[in-house]
Short mmCIF file of C-alpha atoms in Angstrom, two decimals:
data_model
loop_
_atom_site.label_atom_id
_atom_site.label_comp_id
_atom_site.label_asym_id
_atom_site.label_seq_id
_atom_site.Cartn_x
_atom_site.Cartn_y
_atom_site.Cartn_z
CA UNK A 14 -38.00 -56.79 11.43
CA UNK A 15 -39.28 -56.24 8.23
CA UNK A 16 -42.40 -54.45 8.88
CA UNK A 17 -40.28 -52.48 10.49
CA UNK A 18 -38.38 -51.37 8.61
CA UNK A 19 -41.39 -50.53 5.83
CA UNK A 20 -42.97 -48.05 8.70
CA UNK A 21 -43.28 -44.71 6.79
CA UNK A 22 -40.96 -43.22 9.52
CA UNK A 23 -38.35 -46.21 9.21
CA UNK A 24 -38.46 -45.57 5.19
CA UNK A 25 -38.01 -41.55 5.54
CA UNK A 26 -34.86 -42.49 7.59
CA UNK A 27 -33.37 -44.76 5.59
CA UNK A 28 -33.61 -42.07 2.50
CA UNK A 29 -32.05 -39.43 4.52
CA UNK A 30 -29.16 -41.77 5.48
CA UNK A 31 -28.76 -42.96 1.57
CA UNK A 32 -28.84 -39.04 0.66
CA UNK A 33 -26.58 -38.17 3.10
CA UNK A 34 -24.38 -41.32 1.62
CA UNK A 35 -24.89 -39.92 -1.27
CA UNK A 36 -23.65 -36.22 -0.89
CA UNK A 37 -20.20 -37.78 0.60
CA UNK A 38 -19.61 -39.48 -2.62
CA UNK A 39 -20.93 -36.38 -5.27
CA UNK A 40 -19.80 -33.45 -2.73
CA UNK A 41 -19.12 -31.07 -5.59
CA UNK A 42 -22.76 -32.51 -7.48
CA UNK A 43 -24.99 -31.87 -4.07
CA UNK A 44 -23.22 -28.01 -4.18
CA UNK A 45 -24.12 -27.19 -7.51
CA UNK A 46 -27.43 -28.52 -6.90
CA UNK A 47 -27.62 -26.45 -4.02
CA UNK A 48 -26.93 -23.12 -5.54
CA UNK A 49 -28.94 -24.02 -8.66
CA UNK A 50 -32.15 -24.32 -6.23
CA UNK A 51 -30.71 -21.11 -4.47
CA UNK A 52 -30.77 -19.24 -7.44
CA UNK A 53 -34.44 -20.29 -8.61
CA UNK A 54 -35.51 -19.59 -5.60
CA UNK A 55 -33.63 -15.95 -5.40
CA UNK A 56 -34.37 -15.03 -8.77
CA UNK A 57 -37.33 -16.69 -9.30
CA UNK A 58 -40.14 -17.33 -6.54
CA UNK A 59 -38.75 -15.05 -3.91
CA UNK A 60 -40.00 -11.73 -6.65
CA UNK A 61 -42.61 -13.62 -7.93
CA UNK A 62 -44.38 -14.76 -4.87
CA UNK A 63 -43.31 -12.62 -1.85
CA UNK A 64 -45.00 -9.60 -3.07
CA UNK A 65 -48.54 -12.23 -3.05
CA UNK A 66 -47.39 -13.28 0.20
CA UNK A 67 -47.36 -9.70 1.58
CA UNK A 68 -50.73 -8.41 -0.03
CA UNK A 69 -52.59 -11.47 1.10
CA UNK A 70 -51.90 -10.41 4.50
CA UNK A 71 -52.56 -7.40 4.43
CA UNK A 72 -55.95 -7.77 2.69
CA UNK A 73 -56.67 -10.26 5.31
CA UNK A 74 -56.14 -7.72 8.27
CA UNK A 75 -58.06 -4.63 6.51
CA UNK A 76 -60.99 -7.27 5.93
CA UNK A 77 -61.01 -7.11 2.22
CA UNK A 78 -61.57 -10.82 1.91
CA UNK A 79 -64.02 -10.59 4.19
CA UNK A 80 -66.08 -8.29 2.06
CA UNK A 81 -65.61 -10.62 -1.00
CA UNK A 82 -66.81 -13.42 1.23
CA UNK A 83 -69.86 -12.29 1.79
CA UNK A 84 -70.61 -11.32 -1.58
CA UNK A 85 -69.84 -14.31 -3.27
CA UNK A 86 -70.82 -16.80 -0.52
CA UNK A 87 -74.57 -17.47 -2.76
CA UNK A 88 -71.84 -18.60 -5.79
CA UNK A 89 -69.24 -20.59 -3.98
CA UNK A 90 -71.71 -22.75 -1.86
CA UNK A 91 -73.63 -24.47 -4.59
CA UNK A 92 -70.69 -25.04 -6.87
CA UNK A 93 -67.98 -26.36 -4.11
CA UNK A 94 -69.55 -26.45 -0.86
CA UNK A 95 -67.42 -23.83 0.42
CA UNK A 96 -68.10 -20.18 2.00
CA UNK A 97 -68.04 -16.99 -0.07
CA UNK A 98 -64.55 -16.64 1.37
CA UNK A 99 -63.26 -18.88 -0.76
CA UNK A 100 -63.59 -17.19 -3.74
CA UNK A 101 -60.47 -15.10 -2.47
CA UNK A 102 -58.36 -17.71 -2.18
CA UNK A 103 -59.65 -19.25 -5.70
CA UNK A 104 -58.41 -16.15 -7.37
CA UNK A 105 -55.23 -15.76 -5.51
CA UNK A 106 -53.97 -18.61 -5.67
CA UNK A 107 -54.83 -19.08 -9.54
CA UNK A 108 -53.23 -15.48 -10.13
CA UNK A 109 -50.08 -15.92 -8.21
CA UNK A 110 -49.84 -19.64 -8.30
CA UNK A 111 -48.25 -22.84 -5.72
CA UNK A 112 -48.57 -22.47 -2.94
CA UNK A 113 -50.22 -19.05 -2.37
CA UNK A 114 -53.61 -21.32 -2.41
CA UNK A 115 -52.49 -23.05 0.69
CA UNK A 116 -51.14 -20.25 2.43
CA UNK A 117 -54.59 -18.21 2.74
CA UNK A 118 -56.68 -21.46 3.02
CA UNK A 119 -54.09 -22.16 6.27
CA UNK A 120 -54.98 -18.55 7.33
CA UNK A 121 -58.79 -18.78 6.66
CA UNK A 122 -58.78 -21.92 8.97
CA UNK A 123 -56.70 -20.08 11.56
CA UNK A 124 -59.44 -17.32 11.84
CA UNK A 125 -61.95 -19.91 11.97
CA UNK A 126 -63.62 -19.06 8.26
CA UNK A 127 -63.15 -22.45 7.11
CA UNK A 128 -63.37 -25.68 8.76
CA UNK A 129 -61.04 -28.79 7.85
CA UNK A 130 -63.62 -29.88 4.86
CA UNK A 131 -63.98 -26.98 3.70
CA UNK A 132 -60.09 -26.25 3.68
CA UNK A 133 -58.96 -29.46 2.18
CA UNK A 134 -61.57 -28.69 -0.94
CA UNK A 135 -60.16 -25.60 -1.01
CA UNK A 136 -56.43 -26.08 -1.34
CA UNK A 137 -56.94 -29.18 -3.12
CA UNK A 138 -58.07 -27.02 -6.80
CA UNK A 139 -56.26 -24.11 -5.65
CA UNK A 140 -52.68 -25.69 -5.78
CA UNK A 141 -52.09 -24.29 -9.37
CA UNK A 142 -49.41 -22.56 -11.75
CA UNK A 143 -48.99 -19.27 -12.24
CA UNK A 144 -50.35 -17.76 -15.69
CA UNK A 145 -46.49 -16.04 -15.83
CA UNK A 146 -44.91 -19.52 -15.50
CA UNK A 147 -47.35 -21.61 -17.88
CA UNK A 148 -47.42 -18.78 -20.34
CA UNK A 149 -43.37 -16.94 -20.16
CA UNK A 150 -41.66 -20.05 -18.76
CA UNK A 151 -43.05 -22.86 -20.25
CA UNK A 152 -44.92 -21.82 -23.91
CA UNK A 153 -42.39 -19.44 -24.49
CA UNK A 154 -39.23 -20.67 -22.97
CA UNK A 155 -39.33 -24.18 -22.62
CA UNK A 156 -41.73 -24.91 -25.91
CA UNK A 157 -40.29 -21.73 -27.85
CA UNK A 158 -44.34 -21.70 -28.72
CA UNK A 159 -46.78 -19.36 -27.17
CA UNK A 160 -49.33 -20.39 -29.78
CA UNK A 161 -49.32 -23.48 -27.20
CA UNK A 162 -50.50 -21.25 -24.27
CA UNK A 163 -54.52 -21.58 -24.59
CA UNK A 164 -54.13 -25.08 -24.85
CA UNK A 165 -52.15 -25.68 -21.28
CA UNK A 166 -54.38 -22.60 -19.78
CA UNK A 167 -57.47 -24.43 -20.54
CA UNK A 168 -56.75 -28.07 -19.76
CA UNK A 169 -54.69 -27.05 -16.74
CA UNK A 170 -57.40 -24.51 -14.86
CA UNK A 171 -60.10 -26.34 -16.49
CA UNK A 172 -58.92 -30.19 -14.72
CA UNK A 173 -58.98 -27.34 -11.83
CA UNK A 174 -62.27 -26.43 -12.00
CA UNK A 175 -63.28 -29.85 -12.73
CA UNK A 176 -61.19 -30.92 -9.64
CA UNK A 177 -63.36 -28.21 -7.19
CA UNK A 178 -67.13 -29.70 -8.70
CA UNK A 179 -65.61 -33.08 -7.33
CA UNK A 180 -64.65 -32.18 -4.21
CA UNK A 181 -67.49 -30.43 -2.97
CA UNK A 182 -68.78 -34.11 -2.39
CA UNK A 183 -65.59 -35.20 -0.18
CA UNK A 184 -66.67 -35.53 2.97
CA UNK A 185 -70.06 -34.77 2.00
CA UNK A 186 -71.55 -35.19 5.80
CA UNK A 187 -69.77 -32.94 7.68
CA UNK A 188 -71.36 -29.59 8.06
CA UNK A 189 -70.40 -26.09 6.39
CA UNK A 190 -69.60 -23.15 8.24
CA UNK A 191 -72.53 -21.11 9.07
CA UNK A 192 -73.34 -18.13 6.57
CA UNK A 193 -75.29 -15.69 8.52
CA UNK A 194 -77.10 -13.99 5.80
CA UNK A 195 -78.28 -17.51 4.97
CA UNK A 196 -81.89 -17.50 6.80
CA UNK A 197 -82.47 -13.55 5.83
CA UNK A 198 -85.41 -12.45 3.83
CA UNK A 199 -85.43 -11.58 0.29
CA UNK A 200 -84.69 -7.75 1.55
CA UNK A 201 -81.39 -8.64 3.22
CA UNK A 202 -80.00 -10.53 0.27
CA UNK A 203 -81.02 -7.26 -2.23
CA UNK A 204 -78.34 -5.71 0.10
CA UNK A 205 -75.92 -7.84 0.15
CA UNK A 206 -73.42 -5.32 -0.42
CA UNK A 207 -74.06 -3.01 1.98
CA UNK A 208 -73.75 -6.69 4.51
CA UNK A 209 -70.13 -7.27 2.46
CA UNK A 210 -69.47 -3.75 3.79
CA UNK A 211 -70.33 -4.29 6.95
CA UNK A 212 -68.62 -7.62 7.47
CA UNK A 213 -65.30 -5.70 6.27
CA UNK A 214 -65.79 -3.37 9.06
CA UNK A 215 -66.23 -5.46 11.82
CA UNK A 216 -63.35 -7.73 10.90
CA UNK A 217 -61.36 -4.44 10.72
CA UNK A 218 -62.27 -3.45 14.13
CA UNK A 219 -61.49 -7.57 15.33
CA UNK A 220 -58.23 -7.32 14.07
CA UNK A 221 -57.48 -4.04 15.32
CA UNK A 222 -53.82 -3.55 14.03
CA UNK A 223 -52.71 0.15 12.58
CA UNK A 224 -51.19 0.37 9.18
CA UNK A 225 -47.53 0.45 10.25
CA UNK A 226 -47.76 -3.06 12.46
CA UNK A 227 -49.89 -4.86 10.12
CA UNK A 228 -47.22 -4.26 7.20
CA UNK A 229 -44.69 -5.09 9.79
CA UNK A 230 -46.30 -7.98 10.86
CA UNK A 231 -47.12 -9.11 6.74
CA UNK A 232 -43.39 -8.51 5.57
CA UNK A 233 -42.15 -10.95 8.75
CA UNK A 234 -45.04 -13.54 8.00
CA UNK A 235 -44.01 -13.44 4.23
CA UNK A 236 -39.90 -13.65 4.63
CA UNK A 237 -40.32 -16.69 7.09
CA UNK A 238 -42.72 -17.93 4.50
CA UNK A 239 -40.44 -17.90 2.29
CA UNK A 240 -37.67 -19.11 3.93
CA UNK A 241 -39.50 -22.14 4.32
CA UNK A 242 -40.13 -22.62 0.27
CA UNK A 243 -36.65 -21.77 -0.45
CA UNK A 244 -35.16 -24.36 1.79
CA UNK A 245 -37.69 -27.19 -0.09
CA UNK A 246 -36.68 -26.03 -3.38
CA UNK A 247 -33.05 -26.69 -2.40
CA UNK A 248 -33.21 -29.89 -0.53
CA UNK A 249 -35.37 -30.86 -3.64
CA UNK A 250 -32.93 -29.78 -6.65
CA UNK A 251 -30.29 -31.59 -4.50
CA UNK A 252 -31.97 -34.58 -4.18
CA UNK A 253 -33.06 -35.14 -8.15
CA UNK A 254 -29.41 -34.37 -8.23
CA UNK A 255 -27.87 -36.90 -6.54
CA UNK A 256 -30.76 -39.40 -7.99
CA UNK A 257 -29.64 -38.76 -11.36
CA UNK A 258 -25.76 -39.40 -10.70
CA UNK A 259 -27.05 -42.89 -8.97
CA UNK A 260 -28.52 -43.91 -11.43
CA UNK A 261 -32.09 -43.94 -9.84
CA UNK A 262 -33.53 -40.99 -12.39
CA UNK A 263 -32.38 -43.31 -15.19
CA UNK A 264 -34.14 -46.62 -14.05
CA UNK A 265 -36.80 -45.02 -12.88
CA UNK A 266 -37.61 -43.67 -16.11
CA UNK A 267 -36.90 -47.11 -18.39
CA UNK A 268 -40.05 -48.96 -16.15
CA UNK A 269 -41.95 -45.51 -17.41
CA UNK A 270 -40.82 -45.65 -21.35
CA UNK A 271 -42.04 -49.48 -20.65
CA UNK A 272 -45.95 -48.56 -19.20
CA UNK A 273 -46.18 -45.96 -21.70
CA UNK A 274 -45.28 -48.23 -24.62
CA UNK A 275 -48.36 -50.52 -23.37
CA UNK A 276 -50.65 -48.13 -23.16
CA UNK A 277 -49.56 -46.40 -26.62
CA UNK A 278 -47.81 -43.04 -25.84
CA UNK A 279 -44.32 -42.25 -26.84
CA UNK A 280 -41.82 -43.44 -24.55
CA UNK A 281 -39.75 -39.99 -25.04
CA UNK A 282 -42.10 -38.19 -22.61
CA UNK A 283 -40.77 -41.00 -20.20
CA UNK A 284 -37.79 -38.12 -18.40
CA UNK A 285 -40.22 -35.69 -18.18
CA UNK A 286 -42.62 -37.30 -16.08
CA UNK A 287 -39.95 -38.62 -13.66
CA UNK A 288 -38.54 -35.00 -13.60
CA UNK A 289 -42.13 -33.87 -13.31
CA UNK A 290 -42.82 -36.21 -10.93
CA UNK A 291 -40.01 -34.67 -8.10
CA UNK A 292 -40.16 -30.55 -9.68
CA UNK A 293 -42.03 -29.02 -11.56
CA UNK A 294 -39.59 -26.79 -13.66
CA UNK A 295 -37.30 -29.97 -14.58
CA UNK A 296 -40.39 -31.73 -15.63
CA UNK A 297 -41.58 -29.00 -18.07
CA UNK A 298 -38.37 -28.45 -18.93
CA UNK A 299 -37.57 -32.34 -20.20
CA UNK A 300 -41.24 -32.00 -21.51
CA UNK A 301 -40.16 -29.40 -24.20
CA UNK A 302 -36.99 -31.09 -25.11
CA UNK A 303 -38.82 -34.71 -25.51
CA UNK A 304 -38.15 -35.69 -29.51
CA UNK A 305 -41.68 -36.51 -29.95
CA UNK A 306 -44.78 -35.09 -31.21
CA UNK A 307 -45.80 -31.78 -29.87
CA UNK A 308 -49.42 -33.27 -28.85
CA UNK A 309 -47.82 -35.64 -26.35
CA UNK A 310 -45.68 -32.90 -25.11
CA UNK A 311 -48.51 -30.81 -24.29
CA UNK A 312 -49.95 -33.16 -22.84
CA UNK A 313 -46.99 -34.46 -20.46
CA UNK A 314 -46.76 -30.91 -20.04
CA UNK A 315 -50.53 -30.62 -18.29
CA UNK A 316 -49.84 -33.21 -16.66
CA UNK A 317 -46.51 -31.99 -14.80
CA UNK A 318 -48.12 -28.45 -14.44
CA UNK A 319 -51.36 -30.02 -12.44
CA UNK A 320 -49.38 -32.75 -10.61
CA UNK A 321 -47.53 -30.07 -8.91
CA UNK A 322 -44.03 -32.56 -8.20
CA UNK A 323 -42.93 -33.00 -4.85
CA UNK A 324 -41.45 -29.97 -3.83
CA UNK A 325 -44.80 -27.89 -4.21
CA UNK A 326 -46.48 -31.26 -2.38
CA UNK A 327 -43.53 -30.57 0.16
CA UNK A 328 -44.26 -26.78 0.26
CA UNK A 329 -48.48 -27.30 1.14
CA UNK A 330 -47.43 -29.94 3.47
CA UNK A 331 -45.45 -27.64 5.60
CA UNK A 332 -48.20 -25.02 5.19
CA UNK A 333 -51.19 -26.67 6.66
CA UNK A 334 -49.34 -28.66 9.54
CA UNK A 335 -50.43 -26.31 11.53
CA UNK A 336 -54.02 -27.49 10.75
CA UNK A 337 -56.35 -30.49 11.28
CA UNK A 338 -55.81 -30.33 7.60
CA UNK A 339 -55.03 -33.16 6.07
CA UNK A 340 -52.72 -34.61 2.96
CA UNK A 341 -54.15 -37.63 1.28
CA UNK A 342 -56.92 -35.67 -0.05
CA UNK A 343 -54.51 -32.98 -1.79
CA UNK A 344 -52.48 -36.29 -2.86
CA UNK A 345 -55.48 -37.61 -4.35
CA UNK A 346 -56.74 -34.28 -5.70
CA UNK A 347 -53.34 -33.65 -7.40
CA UNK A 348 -53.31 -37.09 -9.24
CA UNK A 349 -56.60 -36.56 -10.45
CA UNK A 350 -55.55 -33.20 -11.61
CA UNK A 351 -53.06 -34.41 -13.58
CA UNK A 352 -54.68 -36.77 -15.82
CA UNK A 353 -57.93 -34.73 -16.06
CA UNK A 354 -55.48 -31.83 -17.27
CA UNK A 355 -53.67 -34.67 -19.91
CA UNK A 356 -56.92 -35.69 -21.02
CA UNK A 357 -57.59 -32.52 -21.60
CA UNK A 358 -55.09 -31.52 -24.00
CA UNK A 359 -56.11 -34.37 -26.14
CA UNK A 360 -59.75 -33.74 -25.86
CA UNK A 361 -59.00 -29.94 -26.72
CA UNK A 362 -56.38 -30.45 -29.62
CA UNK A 363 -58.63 -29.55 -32.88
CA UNK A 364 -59.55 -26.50 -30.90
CA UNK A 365 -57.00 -24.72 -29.25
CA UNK A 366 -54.21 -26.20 -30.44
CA UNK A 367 -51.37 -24.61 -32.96
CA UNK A 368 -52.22 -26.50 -35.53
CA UNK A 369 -55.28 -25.55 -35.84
#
């Protein structure tokens, strides 16, 4: 009986029936949550990423990426292990931040570009902030600091970098896809460009869409897209919600102030990891407010910033289901992340940071 009841799918049900306990007994608390998320999301990540969401596509059907695949493809293979391809969705998803990474990696594996390796390397060092967030939202806003912005910029895309040199040896046996240019004479690579042309073209003439249905097409990809974040972000702010009036933030957080103590860090930082740990914004929210030194709370910071919290785990999740795909190496990846990026800040202190 026991075992189960500790199945995965047994635990997942017995959440939802304590949440759904729990929303009968803080109605009012679950609809302010509700319209809290709905507002982040409206005023938020709906402007911020749709327009990404839009372009990507768009790029993808007039075979854009297809020309900086082949250009980069003798860059991105020794360093990751991954095709020139992927230096599309590195720069995306670093520019316009969670979870644009995972949205063209799921697309690049749809059109066969990448295989499941390949993809899970990609999206795990991909999953990133935006530059606008960690630079307007948390420097300025939440730390009322932007001398603080090279610091998180480095340690956070840094751990990210470091993250992608890692993974290029997860599953190191299976094969790569093919690059065609690979077995071509010292001729073919000097024109390279002229192949990156040509690779655009044909993948123009595959897709074979006009101008007016491919921006159809884009917009209804993007809004359902969206949809799909904006109902996370919600369930999510409604859940820390009704955690916190339980009681289960607060608890949660005392066994953290405890293993922080032990290992030497300021137990202050404690609410923004469990914050961090669920959302993102919350986490590097409570990380500005901690009453601690500024060095730990740039580092908590890095650390909530690469961990990603839940919802954005939540949001890639839904994103690659339909692939082979898989999540334990993006749950692994994102750990790593985030103490690579908290290391980081330490390491990088006397350097970037505001005091010196």
């Amino acid at each position: 009986m026991l075992r189960f009841m500790l199945r995965p799918a047994s635990v997942i049900a017995w959440c939802s029936a304590l949440m759904a306990l729990l929303m009968t007994v803080f109605p009012y608390a679950a609809l302010e949550a509700s319209l809290r998320g709905l507002s982040i999301w409206w005023e938020v990540l709906f402007p911020a990423l749709f327009p990404f969401f839009v372009i990507s596509e768009l790029l993808l059907g007039f075979g854009i990426v297809h020309f900086f695949g082949k250009l980069l493809d003798p860059l991105m293979r020794p360093l990751f292990r991954l095709p020139g391809i992927g230096a599309f969705v590195v720069t995306m998803g670093y520019v316009s931040g969670y979870p644009v990474g995972a949205r063209l990696t799921a697309q690049l594996w749809e059109q066969k570009l990448v295989n499941r390796s390949e993809g899970e390397r990609l999206v795990a060092f991909t999953t990133t902030s935006d530059p606008i967030f960690l630079i307007g939202a948390v420097s300025v806003g939440f730390f009322h600091n932007a001398a603080l912005a090279p610091l998180l910029a480095a340690a956070h895309y840094g751990g990210a970098f470091v993250i992608g040199l890692l993974m290029r040896f997860h599953d190191a046996s299976s094969p790569g896809t093919p690059d065609p240019a690979a077995s071509g004479t010292v001729r073919r690579r000097g024109r390279r460009i002229a192949d990156a042309l040509q690779a655009m073209h044909q993948a123009r003439l595959l897709d074979g869409r006009g101008f007016g249905e491919l921006l159809r097409d884009a917009i209804q990809s993007a809004l359902r897209l969206m949809m799909v974040v904006g109902g996370l972000v919600v369930f999510f702010s409604v859940v820390m919600e009704l955690m916190t009036r339980a009681g289960a933030v607060a608890a949660l957080a005392e066994g953290i102030r405890l293993l922080l103590s032990s290992l030497g860090l300021p137990s202050p930082i404690a609410d923004a990891s469990v914050f961090g740990l669920f959302e993102v914004t919350l986490g590097a929210r409570a990380a500005g407010d901690a009453e601690t030194e500024l060095l730990h709370k740039a580092a908590i910071a890095a650390w909530v910033l690469s961990w990603g919290g839940l919802s954005v785990h939540a949001q890639v999740a839904s994103l690659i289901s339909r692939t082979d795909m898989r999540y334990g190496p993006l749950l692994r990846a994102r750990l790593l992340h985030a103490f690579v990026a908290m290391a980081l800040v330490y390491m990088l202190w006397g350097w970037l940071g505001p005091a010196a």
